[in-house]
Coordinates of C-alpha atoms and ligand atoms in Angstrom, one line a residue:
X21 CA 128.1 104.2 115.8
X22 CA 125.7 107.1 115.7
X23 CA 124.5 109.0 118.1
X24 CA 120.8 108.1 119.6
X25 CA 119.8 110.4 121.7
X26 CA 116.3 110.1 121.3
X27 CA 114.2 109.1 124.7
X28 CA 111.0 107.8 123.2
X29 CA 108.0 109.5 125.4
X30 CA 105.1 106.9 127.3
X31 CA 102.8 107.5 124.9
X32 CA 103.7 108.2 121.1
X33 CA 102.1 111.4 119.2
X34 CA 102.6 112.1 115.5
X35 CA 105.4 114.6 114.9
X36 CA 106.6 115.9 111.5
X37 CA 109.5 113.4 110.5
X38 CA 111.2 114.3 107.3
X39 CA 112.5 112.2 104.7
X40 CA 111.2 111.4 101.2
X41 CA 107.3 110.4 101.7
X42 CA 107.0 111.8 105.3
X43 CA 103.9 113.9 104.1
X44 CA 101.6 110.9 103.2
X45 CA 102.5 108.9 106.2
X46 CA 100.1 109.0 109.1
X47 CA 99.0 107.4 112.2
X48 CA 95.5 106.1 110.9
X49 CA 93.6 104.7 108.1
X50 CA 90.3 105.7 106.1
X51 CA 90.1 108.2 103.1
X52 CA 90.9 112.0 103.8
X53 CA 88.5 113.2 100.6
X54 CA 85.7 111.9 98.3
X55 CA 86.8 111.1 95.1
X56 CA 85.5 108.4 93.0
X57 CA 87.6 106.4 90.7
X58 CA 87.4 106.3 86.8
X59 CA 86.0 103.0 85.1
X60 CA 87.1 102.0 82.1
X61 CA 85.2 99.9 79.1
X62 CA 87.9 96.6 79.6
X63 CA 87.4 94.0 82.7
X64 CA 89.8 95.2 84.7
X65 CA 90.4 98.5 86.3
X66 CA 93.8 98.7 87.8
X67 CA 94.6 101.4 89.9
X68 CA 98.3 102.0 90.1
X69 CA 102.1 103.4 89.8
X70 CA 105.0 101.8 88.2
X71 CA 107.0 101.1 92.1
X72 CA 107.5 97.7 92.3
X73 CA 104.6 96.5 93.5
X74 CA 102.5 98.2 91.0
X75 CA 104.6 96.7 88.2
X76 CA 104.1 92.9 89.3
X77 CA 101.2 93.6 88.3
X78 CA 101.4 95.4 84.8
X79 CA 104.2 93.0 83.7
X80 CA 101.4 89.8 84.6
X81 CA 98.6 91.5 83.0
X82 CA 100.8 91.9 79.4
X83 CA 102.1 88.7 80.2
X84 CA 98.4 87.0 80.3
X85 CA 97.8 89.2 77.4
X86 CA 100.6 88.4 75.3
X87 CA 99.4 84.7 75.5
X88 CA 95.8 85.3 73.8
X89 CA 94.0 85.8 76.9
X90 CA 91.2 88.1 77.5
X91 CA 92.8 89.6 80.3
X92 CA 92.5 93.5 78.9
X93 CA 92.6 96.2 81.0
X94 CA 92.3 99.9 82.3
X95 CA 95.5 101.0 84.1
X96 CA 95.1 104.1 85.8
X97 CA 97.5 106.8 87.5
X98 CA 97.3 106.9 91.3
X99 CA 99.9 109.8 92.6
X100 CA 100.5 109.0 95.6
X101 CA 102.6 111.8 96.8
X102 CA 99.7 113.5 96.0
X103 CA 97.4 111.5 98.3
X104 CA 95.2 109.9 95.4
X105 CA 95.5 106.4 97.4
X106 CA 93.3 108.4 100.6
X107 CA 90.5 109.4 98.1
X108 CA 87.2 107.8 99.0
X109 CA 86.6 105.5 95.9
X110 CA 90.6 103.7 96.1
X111 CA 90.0 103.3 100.0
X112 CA 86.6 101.1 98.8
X113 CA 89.0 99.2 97.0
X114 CA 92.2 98.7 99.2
X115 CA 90.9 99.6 103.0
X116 CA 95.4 99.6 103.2
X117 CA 95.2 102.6 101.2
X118 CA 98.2 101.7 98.7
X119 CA 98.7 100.8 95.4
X120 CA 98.5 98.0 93.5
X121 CA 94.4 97.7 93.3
X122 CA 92.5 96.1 91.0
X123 CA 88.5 95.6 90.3
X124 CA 88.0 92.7 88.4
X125 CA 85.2 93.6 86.1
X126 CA 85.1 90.6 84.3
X127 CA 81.8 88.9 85.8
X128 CA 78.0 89.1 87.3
X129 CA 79.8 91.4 90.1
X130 CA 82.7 93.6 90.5
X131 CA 85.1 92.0 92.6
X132 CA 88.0 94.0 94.5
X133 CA 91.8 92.8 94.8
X134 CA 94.0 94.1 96.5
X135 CA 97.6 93.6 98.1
X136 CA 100.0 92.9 94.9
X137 CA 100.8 89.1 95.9
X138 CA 96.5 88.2 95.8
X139 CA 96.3 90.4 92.3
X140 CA 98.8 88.3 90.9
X141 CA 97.1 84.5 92.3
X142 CA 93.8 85.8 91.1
X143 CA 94.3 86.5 87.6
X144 CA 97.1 83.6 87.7
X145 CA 93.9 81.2 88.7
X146 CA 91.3 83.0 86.8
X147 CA 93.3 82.6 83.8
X148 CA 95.1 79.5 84.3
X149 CA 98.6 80.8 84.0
X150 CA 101.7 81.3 85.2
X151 CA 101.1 79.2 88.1
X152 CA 102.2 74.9 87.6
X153 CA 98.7 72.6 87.9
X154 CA 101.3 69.9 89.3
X155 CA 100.7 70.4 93.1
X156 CA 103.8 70.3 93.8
X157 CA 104.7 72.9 91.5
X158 CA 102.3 75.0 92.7
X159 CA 103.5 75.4 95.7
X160 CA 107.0 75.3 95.4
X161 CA 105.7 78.8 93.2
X162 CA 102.9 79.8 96.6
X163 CA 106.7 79.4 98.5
X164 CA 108.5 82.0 96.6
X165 CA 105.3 84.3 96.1
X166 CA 104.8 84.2 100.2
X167 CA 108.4 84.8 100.1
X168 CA 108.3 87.9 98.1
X169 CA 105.0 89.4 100.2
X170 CA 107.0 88.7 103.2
X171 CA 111.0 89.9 102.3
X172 CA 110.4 93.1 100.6
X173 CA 109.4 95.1 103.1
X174 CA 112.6 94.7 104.5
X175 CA 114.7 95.7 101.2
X176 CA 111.9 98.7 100.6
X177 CA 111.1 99.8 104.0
X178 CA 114.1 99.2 105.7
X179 CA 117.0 99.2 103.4
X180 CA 116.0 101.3 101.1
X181 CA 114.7 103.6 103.4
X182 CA 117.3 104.0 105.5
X183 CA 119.9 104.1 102.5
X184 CA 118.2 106.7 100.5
X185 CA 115.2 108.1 101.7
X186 CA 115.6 108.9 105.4
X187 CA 116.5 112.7 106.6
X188 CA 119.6 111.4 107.9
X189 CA 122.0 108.3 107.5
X190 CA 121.6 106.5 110.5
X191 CA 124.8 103.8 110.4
X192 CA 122.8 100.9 112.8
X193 CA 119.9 101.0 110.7
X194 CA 121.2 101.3 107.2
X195 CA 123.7 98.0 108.6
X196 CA 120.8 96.1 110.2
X197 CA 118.9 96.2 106.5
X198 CA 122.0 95.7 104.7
X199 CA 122.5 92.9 106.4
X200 CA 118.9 91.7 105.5
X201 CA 119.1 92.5 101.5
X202 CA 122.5 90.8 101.1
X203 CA 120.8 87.4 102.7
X204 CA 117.8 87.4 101.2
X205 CA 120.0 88.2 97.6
X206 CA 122.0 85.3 98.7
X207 CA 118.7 83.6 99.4
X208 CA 117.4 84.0 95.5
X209 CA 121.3 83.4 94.4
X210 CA 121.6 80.1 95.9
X211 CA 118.1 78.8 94.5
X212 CA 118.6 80.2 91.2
X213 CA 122.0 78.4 91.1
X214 CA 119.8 74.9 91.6
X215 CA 116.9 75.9 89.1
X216 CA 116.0 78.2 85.9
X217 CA 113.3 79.6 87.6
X218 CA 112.2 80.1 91.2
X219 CA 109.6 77.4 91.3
X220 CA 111.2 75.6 88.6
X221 CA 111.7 75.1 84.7
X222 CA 109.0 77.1 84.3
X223 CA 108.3 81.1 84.6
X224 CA 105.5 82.1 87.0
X225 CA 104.3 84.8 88.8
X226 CA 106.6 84.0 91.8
X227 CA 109.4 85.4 89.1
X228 CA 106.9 88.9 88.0
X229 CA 107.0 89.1 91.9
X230 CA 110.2 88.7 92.6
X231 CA 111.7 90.1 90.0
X232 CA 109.9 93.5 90.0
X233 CA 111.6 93.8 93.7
X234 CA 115.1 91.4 93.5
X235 CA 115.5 91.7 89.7
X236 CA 115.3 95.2 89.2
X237 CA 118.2 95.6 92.3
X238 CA 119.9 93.5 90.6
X239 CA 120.3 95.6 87.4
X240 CA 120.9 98.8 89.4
X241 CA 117.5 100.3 89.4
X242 CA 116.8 101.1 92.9
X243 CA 118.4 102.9 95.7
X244 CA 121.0 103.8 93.0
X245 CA 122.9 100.6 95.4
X246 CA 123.9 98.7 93.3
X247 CA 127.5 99.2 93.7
X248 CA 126.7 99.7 97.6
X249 CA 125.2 95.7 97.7
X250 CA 127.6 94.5 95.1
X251 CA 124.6 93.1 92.9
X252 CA 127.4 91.9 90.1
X253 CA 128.4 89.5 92.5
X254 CA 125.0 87.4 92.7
X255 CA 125.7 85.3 89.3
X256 CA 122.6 83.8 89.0
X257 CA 120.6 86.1 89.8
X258 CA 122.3 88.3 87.3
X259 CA 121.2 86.1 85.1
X260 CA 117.8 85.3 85.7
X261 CA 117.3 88.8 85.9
X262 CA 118.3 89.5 82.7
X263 CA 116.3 86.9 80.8
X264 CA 113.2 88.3 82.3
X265 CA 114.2 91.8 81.8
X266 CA 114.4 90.8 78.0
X267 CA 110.7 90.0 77.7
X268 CA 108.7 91.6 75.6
X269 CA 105.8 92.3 77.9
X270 CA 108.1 92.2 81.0
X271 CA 109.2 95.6 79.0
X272 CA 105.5 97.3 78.0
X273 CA 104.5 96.2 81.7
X274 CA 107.2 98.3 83.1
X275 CA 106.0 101.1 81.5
X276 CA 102.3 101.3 82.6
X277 CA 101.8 103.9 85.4
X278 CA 105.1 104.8 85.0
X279 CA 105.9 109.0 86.3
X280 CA 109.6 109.3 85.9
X281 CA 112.6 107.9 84.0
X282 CA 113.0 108.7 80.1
X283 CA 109.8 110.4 78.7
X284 CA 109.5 107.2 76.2
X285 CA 109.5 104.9 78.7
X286 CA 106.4 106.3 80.7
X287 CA 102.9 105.6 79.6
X288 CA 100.9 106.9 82.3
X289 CA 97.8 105.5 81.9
X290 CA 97.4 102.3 79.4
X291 CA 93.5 101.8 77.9
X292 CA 94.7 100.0 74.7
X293 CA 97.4 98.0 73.2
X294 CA 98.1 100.5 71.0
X295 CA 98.8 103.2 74.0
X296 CA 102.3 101.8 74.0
X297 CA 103.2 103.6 70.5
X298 CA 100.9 106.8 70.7
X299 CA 100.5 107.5 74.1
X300 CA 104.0 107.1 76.1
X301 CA 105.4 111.0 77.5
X302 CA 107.9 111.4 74.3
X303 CA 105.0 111.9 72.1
X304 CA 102.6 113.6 74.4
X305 CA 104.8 116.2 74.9
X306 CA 105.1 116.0 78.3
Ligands
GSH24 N1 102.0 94.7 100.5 C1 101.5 95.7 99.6 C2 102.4 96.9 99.6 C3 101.9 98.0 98.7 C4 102.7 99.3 98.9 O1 103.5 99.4 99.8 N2 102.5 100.3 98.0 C5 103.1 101.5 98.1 C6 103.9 101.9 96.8 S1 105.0 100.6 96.4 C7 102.1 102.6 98.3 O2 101.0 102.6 97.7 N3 102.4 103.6 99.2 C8 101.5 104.7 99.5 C9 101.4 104.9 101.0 O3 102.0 104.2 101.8 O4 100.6 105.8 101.3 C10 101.4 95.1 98.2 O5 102.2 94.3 97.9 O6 100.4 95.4 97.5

């Protein structure tokens, strides 16, 4: 057990907290400066980082793309260890102040989107994809999106931050959300064991969600736990994660917005199709 020796006081103030991130986190919302946001000539302006979240929503858009839709878009690089996501013109598009956020360009009025899950049911809808007509399709796909939105914040917030960014390893906390990610694993192993898909036969934007979080643990891409959770031992999700990793687009998606990893792996800003072979950090020389 470690030791706890912290008394919290009656009334909480802010204090300096180390730990990866502690210098964007604070106790109130709002932007800190004025800075308007680019707009570029396609229909939608995403504002974004390759994290997880930001990549559900790359990997849907090339996904929507890849099948002939007119779905083209602007992605462009919000650093948020810089504090891009407190400037004035992001916080008119996500009052949260966090990336994924999208303005949908596309008609008579500009319309904002944000939180990652109502990105990807709005372009799903507007574009008729990815998400099953047959009601009950639908939402057996509505179950496993909610189900995303609603587990990851343990596995990001709590396991991973307690495994790998917190100043100190703190054994209760790093059990508590161990404990969490191996259920919720077990949760996606079990259902994938019964069905190709999460809702189904068919891939939908409950997988992009899920995957970008479940799927890329699963092939030892965050935390650097892989061997900690024992992800080899979740068969099918092994698997599932692994046929979506294969995708074509599922691979330019991962790439948008992306700051770190091999320099031909991150493009980070995507205007064009063509971005992918002339624009990545390899040939940029950065
Ligand atoms: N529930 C939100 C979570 C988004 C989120 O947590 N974004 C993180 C990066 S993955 C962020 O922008 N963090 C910046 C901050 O907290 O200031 C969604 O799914 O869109």
């Amino acid at each position: 057990m470690s030791d706890t020796s912290y008394t919290p006081p009656k009334v909480w103030e802010p204090k300096e907290s180390g730990g990866k991130f502690a210098s964007i986190n604070r106790p109130v919302a709002g932007p800190t400066h004025d800075q308007e946001l680019p707009v570029g000539k396609h229909p939608f302006q995403l504002y974004s980082l390759a994290t997880p979240n930001g990549v559900k929503v790359t990997v849907l858009l090339e996904e929507l793309l890849a099948l002939g839709k007119d779905a083209e878009y602007d992605a462009w690089l919000i650093k948020i260890g810089d504090g891009d996501q407190f400037g004035s013109g992001f916080v008119e598009v996500n009052p949260n102040s966090k990336i994924p956020a999208l303005m949908d360009r596309s008609g008579d009025k500009p319309i904002r989107v944000f939180e990652s899950g109502s990105i990807l049911l709005h372009l799903a809808e507007k574009f008729g994809a990815f998400l099953p007509s047959d009601p009950a399709l639908r939402v057996e796909t509505m179950n496993w999106l909610f189900w995303q939105m609603g587990s990851a914040p343990y596995l990001g917030g709590g396991f991973g931050h307690f495994y790998a960014y917190a100043p100190e390893k703190i054994e209760y906390a790093i059990d508590r959300f161990t404990m969490e990610a191996k259920r919720q694993l077990d949760v996606l192993d079990r259902r994938l064991a019964e069905s190709r898909y999460l809702a189904g036969d068919d891939y939908t934007i409950a997988d992009i969600a899920t995957w970008s979080w479940y799927g890329q643990l699963a092939l030892g891409r965050l935390y650097d736990a892989a061997e900690f959770l024992d992800v080899e031992s979740y068969t099918h999700v092994q698997r599932w994660a692994r046929e979506i990793d294969a995708r074509p687009a599922v691979q330019r998606g991962r790439m948008v917005n992306r700051t770190f990893g091999e320099p031909e792996t991150q493009l980070h800003e995507r205007h064009d199709a063509s971005d992918f072979d002339t624009q990545t950090q390899d040939k940029l020389g950065g």
